[in-house]
Every structure is written in structure tokens, then in C-alpha cells.
């Protein structure tokens, strides 16, 4: 394809636009002044130390990790069989079921959080934790169904049929043949759903309580009262985790598989 | 194998989604259509009579449209560029686009607080170079929400468009240029029309994303420039006004579905037109 000057200039501008703000966070996380300033004066790692001494960040991180993993596993447990059935069986109302299971994506996150709070916490009297778990399950399910569904579509059905003719029951063929074949799709969907849950703010906004705060919401409430580089330092740590995760995905599946 | 088992799986999921998503939605939203036991839209008409509510609805839609247009203007050339580079570079550029996408929206909005704030970069540069004497109020404005939302959703637009750009055959461009078209004309007459169906899909994601985003307008617009999602949170959490919060929920879902259907319809229509030309 021939290079076109105008396009190249816009593309360079866009990449600068995408990266300079993040670079700025990285630089300000090392500044010695107690308010975020640029250019920075001096160099310190104190703000990083401060992150690990801020109780709400530690507990927020633990809760986000717990909810993210549990909700995503739950979504896998429910979602993978559904994807399989919707892909391989002739059942009535197939496309209706498909759009039904993707429907949580149409509902705005803040609305999901709001109605779940009303229903689970106020009407049914369950804990906020259960509300968070269900909310994050609901936003993970569409990812699982979509990504696992597309890897089931790509898989050669005849491999499965060969297993049946050789005497495997359908369940056995599913466990021995299908699951290993779509494992990378399952892994990708898990990663995507987990990241999405870990980063999600609106669903968690209503579902917080004393001692129950997800990491993003604890950052938000920290920012209400502080404007020091602690948040910059925490952001750098989270960005590093993102890089690590991207490298893992690249090494196992290739980043192209999640786009 | 028993015929019922596959249904059992689908049914389990259906019941869970029904019980934890559809029923909660209905129990929150249905009462907004009743007033003293009668089916009526009166709660909505009185909602829209309030000029403050009107301004929030209009602002939210205006911001979403502007963000969508900017993302399209920047996203089409960028994705075209990424699709055209060597394989080695393409991987890197795609990773660079994915990275912000996988980074928390709180962090991405926080970055813009550092740039637009009273002590932010822009103000300190302008103050030091004596262009201004008082720091500008860039934060808590529509401009701040727009720039933060573009920052949030531009990667989504680019990722949606890369696949479309890759499927455009480079020979078509070469042919156009050998026939005397300038690079710009070739872009306008070939790349642009072929990328429009993809751009519409991307626009749907950007528009509905901006319309329903909470974090960015909360951090960059605050209480001064309310949008639907921040108003919903304020009504429910600060004011305890569940009815208004439910009305806002319905309005958000309604606009989202409407825009999705509208843009899908448009994408299908454009797709058919492109097919006919090809």
C-alpha cells in the first residue's frame, strides 16, 4: 500500500495523543512535591511506598481480584455450555437466545449497578458482595459467549464427529476433544472478561459499602480528597500489570486473537 | 444422549439472566409508567418539562455526537496507516492501540486532570510563557468531557476499523493512482466509501459508549457539567430519588437501543450500496 503523507501525519499525531498523557503520569509519579506538578522537581519512590501503605488500595485490589476471578469463572461455567449448545445443537429460537445472552451489553453499566442494588441489596436483602459478583458475572457473560462461540465456529466439526463414531459419548467428546480445541478461545475470553471486570467502574458504583470497595472506586474516592502523586504511582503499577498481561496473551495466543 | 440436556444448559443461563437482569430492570422501570395506578407518560412529560433535565439530555447527546465524529475523523486515517505498514510494525502499533484500551478508565481520565487542571500542564506552560495571568478553567467543562471521551474511545474505533482497512486491496489504490488520481482523491473515492460500513459499526460503539460512560464525565465534568449517567448517580445516591433515577435509566436504555438500531440500519444500507458498486 502506498504511503500517504497526510494519513501518516494524522497517525503520528494520534499515537502521540494516546501516549503522552500516560507518559505524563509515569513522570509525575516520581516527583518529590506533594502536589502533582510538571516538570517534576527531584526524584523519589515514596509515592510507590505510599500505595502499599494505603489500606483502601490494598483491600480494593484484593476485592477486585476476587470478584473478577470468581465472576469470570462463573461466567465460563455457565457460558461455555451455552455457547456449545447454541453452536452445535438444533434448538428452537437459537438466534433469540443468542441475542438474549448478549443483551447485558445493551444495558448501560450505571443502570446495571443501579437496578442490581435495588433488587439484590434492597429488595432481596443480600450483601453488597453478592451484588458485585452477580453484576460482574452479567457483564462477563456476553464476552464469554461471543469469544468462545467464535472459536467453536472456527473448529472443525468433523473432528468431533470422528470421536462419536469411535464410540465417545457426546459429553466425553466434549471434554476430550472440544475443550482442548477451544482452550485458547476460553483463555482469551477469560482474560478479556477479567480485564473488563477489573476496570469496570459504573457497575460497582452503587454496589459498595463499608469495607467493600473495588479498586477503581477506591481510587475515585481517594482522588476526592487527595491530589498527590500516589494515584500516579498506583496508575503506573496498574499499567505495568497490563503490560505483563499483554505479554502473556501475546506469548500464548497472539494479541490479534482478542481484537 | 438425552435430548433435554442441551435445553437444560440454555435454560439455566436464561433463568439466571432473567432473575438478575430482566426482572430487576422491569421492577425498577415499570413504576415510571404509572401514576396513581394509571398507565401514563406523565412522569416522563414532567421530567422533560424541567429545563435542567432538558439541558442534561441535550448535552449528553451533543457530546456523544461530537466524540463520535472526532473518533471517525482520527480513526479512519490511523487505522488505514496501521493496516498499511509491515507486519512487524503492525503488531507493535496494534499493541500500542490495545494498551490504552486495556487500561482503567479512571487512570485515563486522571491523565487529563493532570493536563487540564488548574495546576495542570497547559496552565503552567501558558502561565510561564506569560500568555495568561490567571489559570484557565479547562476542567469541569464540556470540552474536558469531550477530549477525555475521545481519549477513551478512539482505540475502540481504530481496532474496529483495522480489519476493514486490511480487506481493501492495495491494487485498487494503485489502479486509481495510475489513472491519475492524487493520493487524496484516491483516499476520498476508494478508501473512504469502502471503510464507511466499518466506521458505522465503530461509531455505534463510540456513541453508545460515550452516552453511557460514567467515570470520565464524573471526573472531567463533575457536578457542573452533568450528563445522563452522572445525573442518574446523583439522583439515586445523593438525593435518594429512586423515581427520577429509574426514569433516567429508561431514557439511557431507550436512546442506546434507538441509536444502535438506527446505525445498524444505516450500515446495512451502505453495505448494499458498496456491494452494488463493486
Short mmCIF file of C-alpha atoms in Angstrom, two decimals, chain B:
data_model
loop_
_atom_site.label_atom_id
_atom_site.label_comp_id
_atom_site.label_asym_id
_atom_site.label_seq_id
_atom_site.Cartn_x
_atom_site.Cartn_y
_atom_site.Cartn_z
CA UNK B 1 -27.85 -38.73 24.71
CA UNK B 2 -30.98 -37.36 26.30
CA UNK B 3 -32.46 -34.59 24.23
CA UNK B 4 -33.24 -32.45 27.22
CA UNK B 5 -29.69 -31.79 28.39
CA UNK B 6 -28.81 -29.03 25.89
CA UNK B 7 -32.01 -27.21 26.75
CA UNK B 8 -31.14 -27.55 30.41
CA UNK B 9 -27.90 -25.59 29.97
CA UNK B 10 -29.53 -22.82 27.99
CA UNK B 11 -32.44 -22.70 30.40
CA UNK B 12 -30.21 -22.38 33.46
CA UNK B 13 -28.47 -19.38 31.91
CA UNK B 14 -31.77 -17.90 30.80
CA UNK B 15 -33.23 -18.13 34.29
CA UNK B 16 -30.13 -16.51 35.82
CA UNK B 17 -30.17 -13.60 33.35
CA UNK B 18 -33.95 -13.24 33.73
CA UNK B 19 -33.81 -13.25 37.50
CA UNK B 20 -30.82 -10.95 37.92
CA UNK B 21 -31.15 -8.66 34.93
CA UNK B 22 -34.57 -8.57 33.31
CA UNK B 23 -36.73 -8.75 36.45
CA UNK B 24 -34.68 -6.14 38.35
CA UNK B 25 -34.87 -3.87 35.30
CA UNK B 26 -38.62 -4.30 34.99
CA UNK B 27 -39.30 -3.77 38.69
CA UNK B 28 -37.32 -0.54 38.56
CA UNK B 29 -38.63 0.75 35.26
CA UNK B 30 -42.31 -0.27 35.17
CA UNK B 31 -43.37 2.05 38.02
CA UNK B 32 -42.16 5.04 35.97
CA UNK B 33 -45.05 4.44 33.57
CA UNK B 34 -47.68 4.57 36.26
CA UNK B 35 -49.01 7.47 38.18
CA UNK B 36 -51.65 6.86 40.85
CA UNK B 37 -52.39 3.46 39.34
CA UNK B 38 -52.92 4.67 35.78
CA UNK B 39 -50.76 3.85 32.80
CA UNK B 40 -49.37 7.21 31.71
CA UNK B 41 -46.32 9.02 30.45
CA UNK B 42 -46.89 11.90 32.83
CA UNK B 43 -43.71 11.20 34.79
CA UNK B 44 -41.76 11.50 31.56
CA UNK B 45 -43.52 14.63 30.36
CA UNK B 46 -42.85 16.32 33.68
CA UNK B 47 -39.26 15.12 33.55
CA UNK B 48 -38.78 16.73 30.15
CA UNK B 49 -40.59 19.93 31.20
CA UNK B 50 -37.73 20.68 33.58
CA UNK B 51 -35.23 22.83 31.69
CA UNK B 52 -32.32 21.45 33.70
CA UNK B 53 -33.18 17.89 32.69
CA UNK B 54 -33.54 19.02 29.08
CA UNK B 55 -30.10 20.57 29.15
CA UNK B 56 -28.58 17.36 30.53
CA UNK B 57 -30.19 15.20 27.85
CA UNK B 58 -29.17 17.57 25.07
CA UNK B 59 -25.64 17.92 26.44
CA UNK B 60 -25.21 14.14 26.65
CA UNK B 61 -26.34 13.63 23.07
CA UNK B 62 -24.28 16.57 21.80
CA UNK B 63 -21.11 15.27 23.49
CA UNK B 64 -21.70 11.76 22.14
CA UNK B 65 -22.17 13.04 18.58
CA UNK B 66 -19.05 15.24 18.69
CA UNK B 67 -16.94 12.44 20.18
CA UNK B 68 -18.21 10.03 17.53
CA UNK B 69 -17.34 12.41 14.69
CA UNK B 70 -13.84 13.17 16.05
CA UNK B 71 -13.15 9.46 16.58
CA UNK B 72 -14.16 8.80 12.99
CA UNK B 73 -12.02 11.64 11.61
CA UNK B 74 -8.96 10.47 13.53
CA UNK B 75 -9.68 6.75 13.43
CA UNK B 76 -10.05 6.26 9.67
CA UNK B 77 -6.60 7.65 8.71
CA UNK B 78 -4.90 5.95 11.67
CA UNK B 79 -6.36 2.53 11.00
CA UNK B 80 -5.55 2.96 7.31
CA UNK B 81 -1.96 3.73 8.26
CA UNK B 82 -1.71 0.73 10.64
CA UNK B 83 -3.17 -1.62 8.04
CA UNK B 84 -0.57 -0.48 5.52
CA UNK B 85 2.68 -0.91 7.47
CA UNK B 86 4.92 -4.00 7.54
CA UNK B 87 3.85 -6.95 9.63
CA UNK B 88 6.46 -6.33 12.29
CA UNK B 89 5.38 -2.75 12.84
CA UNK B 90 1.72 -3.61 12.60
CA UNK B 91 1.93 -5.84 15.68
CA UNK B 92 3.60 -3.11 17.65
CA UNK B 93 1.13 -0.43 16.57
CA UNK B 94 -1.82 -2.69 17.37
CA UNK B 95 -0.35 -3.41 20.79
CA UNK B 96 0.03 0.33 21.28
CA UNK B 97 -3.64 0.81 20.41
CA UNK B 98 -4.74 -2.03 22.65
CA UNK B 99 -2.74 -0.83 25.63
CA UNK B 100 -4.87 2.24 26.40
CA UNK B 101 -7.97 0.14 25.72
CA UNK B 102 -6.93 -2.29 28.46
CA UNK B 103 -6.00 0.48 30.89
CA UNK B 104 -8.51 1.55 33.51
CA UNK B 105 -10.77 4.46 32.60
CA UNK B 106 -10.04 6.07 35.97
CA UNK B 107 -6.36 6.25 35.06
CA UNK B 108 -7.07 7.52 31.58
CA UNK B 109 -9.29 10.30 32.92
CA UNK B 110 -6.82 11.07 35.70
CA UNK B 111 -4.23 11.75 32.99
CA UNK B 112 -6.44 14.51 31.63
CA UNK B 113 -6.95 16.03 35.08
CA UNK B 114 -3.16 16.42 35.14
CA UNK B 115 -3.20 18.13 31.78
CA UNK B 116 -6.30 20.32 32.05
CA UNK B 117 -6.36 21.08 35.79
CA UNK B 118 -5.65 24.45 37.43
CA UNK B 119 -2.08 23.35 38.12
CA UNK B 120 -2.02 21.19 35.02
CA UNK B 121 0.47 21.21 32.18
CA UNK B 122 -1.45 23.51 29.87
CA UNK B 123 -1.95 26.15 32.54
CA UNK B 124 1.62 26.03 33.81
CA UNK B 125 3.03 26.33 30.31
CA UNK B 126 0.74 29.25 29.47
CA UNK B 127 1.45 30.97 32.80
CA UNK B 128 5.20 30.56 32.47
CA UNK B 129 5.23 31.93 28.96
CA UNK B 130 3.11 34.87 30.19
CA UNK B 131 0.35 34.25 27.67
CA UNK B 132 -2.18 34.25 30.51
CA UNK B 133 -2.09 35.69 34.03
CA UNK B 134 -4.84 33.66 35.64
CA UNK B 135 -5.06 29.88 35.23
CA UNK B 136 -7.82 28.87 32.79
CA UNK B 137 -10.76 26.76 33.91
CA UNK B 138 -10.35 23.94 31.45
CA UNK B 139 -11.59 21.20 33.74
CA UNK B 140 -15.28 20.63 34.55
CA UNK B 141 -16.30 21.73 31.09
CA UNK B 142 -17.86 20.05 28.08
CA UNK B 143 -14.54 20.43 26.32
CA UNK B 144 -12.88 18.34 29.05
CA UNK B 145 -15.53 15.61 28.79
CA UNK B 146 -15.19 15.54 25.00
CA UNK B 147 -11.40 15.26 24.99
CA UNK B 148 -11.47 12.64 27.75
CA UNK B 149 -14.11 10.61 25.89
CA UNK B 150 -12.22 10.79 22.59
CA UNK B 151 -9.20 9.55 24.51
CA UNK B 152 -11.31 6.73 25.90
CA UNK B 153 -12.96 5.56 22.68
CA UNK B 154 -10.51 6.34 19.87
CA UNK B 155 -8.71 2.97 20.36
CA UNK B 156 -12.06 1.18 20.03
CA UNK B 157 -12.73 2.94 16.73
CA UNK B 158 -9.22 2.15 15.43
CA UNK B 159 -9.43 -1.54 16.40
CA UNK B 160 -12.83 -1.87 14.69
CA UNK B 161 -11.52 -0.28 11.51
CA UNK B 162 -8.18 -2.12 11.13
CA UNK B 163 -9.86 -5.28 9.88
CA UNK B 164 -11.89 -3.32 7.34
CA UNK B 165 -8.81 -1.46 6.08
CA UNK B 166 -6.87 -4.71 5.73
CA UNK B 167 -9.54 -6.14 3.46
CA UNK B 168 -9.23 -3.26 0.98
CA UNK B 169 -6.99 -4.43 -1.83
CA UNK B 170 -3.97 -2.20 -2.42
CA UNK B 171 -4.27 -2.82 -6.18
CA UNK B 172 -7.38 -0.67 -6.23
CA UNK B 173 -5.42 2.29 -5.00
CA UNK B 174 -2.58 1.67 -7.39
CA UNK B 175 -5.07 1.48 -10.24
CA UNK B 176 -6.61 4.78 -9.19
CA UNK B 177 -3.25 6.45 -8.99
CA UNK B 178 -2.02 5.13 -12.34
CA UNK B 179 -5.21 6.53 -13.79
CA UNK B 180 -4.15 9.91 -12.49
CA UNK B 181 -5.88 10.29 -9.12
CA UNK B 182 -3.91 12.17 -6.48
CA UNK B 183 -3.37 10.33 -3.17
CA UNK B 184 -6.04 12.49 -1.60
CA UNK B 185 -8.58 11.83 -4.32
CA UNK B 186 -7.75 8.12 -4.22
CA UNK B 187 -8.39 8.16 -0.49
CA UNK B 188 -11.64 10.02 -0.82
CA UNK B 189 -13.00 7.97 -3.69
CA UNK B 190 -11.79 4.50 -2.68
CA UNK B 191 -10.76 4.12 0.94
CA UNK B 192 -13.43 6.34 2.43
CA UNK B 193 -16.51 4.71 0.83
CA UNK B 194 -15.19 1.21 1.48
CA UNK B 195 -14.45 1.95 5.12
CA UNK B 196 -17.81 3.51 5.89
CA UNK B 197 -19.64 0.31 6.91
CA UNK B 198 -16.84 -0.39 9.42
CA UNK B 199 -16.83 3.20 10.55
CA UNK B 200 -20.55 2.96 11.28
CA UNK B 201 -20.01 -0.13 13.44
CA UNK B 202 -17.20 1.71 15.26
CA UNK B 203 -19.40 4.79 15.62
CA UNK B 204 -22.12 2.73 17.28
CA UNK B 205 -19.62 1.57 19.87
CA UNK B 206 -18.21 5.07 20.38
CA UNK B 207 -21.61 6.77 20.56
CA UNK B 208 -23.24 4.33 22.97
CA UNK B 209 -20.01 4.14 24.97
CA UNK B 210 -19.82 7.91 25.38
CA UNK B 211 -23.54 8.19 26.08
CA UNK B 212 -23.38 5.70 28.95
CA UNK B 213 -19.86 6.30 30.31
CA UNK B 214 -19.74 7.27 33.96
CA UNK B 215 -16.11 7.69 35.05
CA UNK B 216 -14.92 10.25 32.52
CA UNK B 217 -17.81 12.74 32.81
CA UNK B 218 -17.72 12.32 36.58
CA UNK B 219 -14.02 13.18 36.79
CA UNK B 220 -13.77 15.73 33.97
CA UNK B 221 -17.25 17.29 34.04
CA UNK B 222 -18.14 16.96 37.70
CA UNK B 223 -21.36 18.43 39.04
CA UNK B 224 -21.10 21.44 36.79
CA UNK B 225 -21.49 19.62 33.51
CA UNK B 226 -23.84 16.77 34.29
CA UNK B 227 -24.59 14.06 31.76
CA UNK B 228 -27.26 11.34 32.00
CA UNK B 229 -25.10 8.81 33.85
CA UNK B 230 -23.71 11.26 36.41
CA UNK B 231 -27.19 12.70 36.97
CA UNK B 232 -28.55 9.18 37.49
CA UNK B 233 -25.93 8.50 40.14
CA UNK B 234 -26.56 11.82 41.85
CA UNK B 235 -30.35 11.36 41.89
CA UNK B 236 -30.10 7.85 43.29
CA UNK B 237 -27.17 8.08 45.63
CA UNK B 238 -27.05 11.65 46.86
CA UNK B 239 -30.69 12.68 46.63
CA UNK B 240 -32.27 9.27 47.14
CA UNK B 241 -34.76 10.00 44.36
CA UNK B 242 -35.37 6.49 43.03
CA UNK B 243 -38.15 7.51 40.65
CA UNK B 244 -36.01 10.05 38.80
CA UNK B 245 -33.11 7.58 38.70
CA UNK B 246 -35.38 4.98 37.12
CA UNK B 247 -36.66 7.49 34.58
CA UNK B 248 -33.06 8.34 33.68
CA UNK B 249 -32.26 4.62 33.37
CA UNK B 250 -35.08 4.15 30.91
CA UNK B 251 -34.05 7.21 28.88
CA UNK B 252 -30.47 5.93 28.63
CA UNK B 253 -31.56 2.45 27.50
CA UNK B 254 -34.06 3.96 25.08
CA UNK B 255 -31.50 6.23 23.38
CA UNK B 256 -28.90 3.44 23.28
CA UNK B 257 -31.26 0.98 21.58
CA UNK B 258 -32.58 3.63 19.22
CA UNK B 259 -29.10 4.69 18.09
CA UNK B 260 -27.91 1.09 17.76
CA UNK B 261 -30.89 0.17 15.60
CA UNK B 262 -30.55 3.34 13.55
CA UNK B 263 -26.84 2.93 12.85
CA UNK B 264 -27.26 -0.82 12.15
CA UNK B 265 -29.91 0.02 9.60
CA UNK B 266 -27.62 2.62 8.05
CA UNK B 267 -24.68 0.17 7.97
CA UNK B 268 -26.78 -2.41 6.14
CA UNK B 269 -27.95 0.15 3.63
CA UNK B 270 -24.44 1.46 2.95
CA UNK B 271 -23.11 -2.10 2.73
CA UNK B 272 -25.59 -2.89 -0.02
CA UNK B 273 -24.63 0.26 -1.90
CA UNK B 274 -20.92 -0.60 -1.72
CA UNK B 275 -21.70 -4.13 -2.94
CA UNK B 276 -23.58 -2.78 -5.91
CA UNK B 277 -20.69 -0.56 -6.89
CA UNK B 278 -18.14 -3.35 -6.63
#
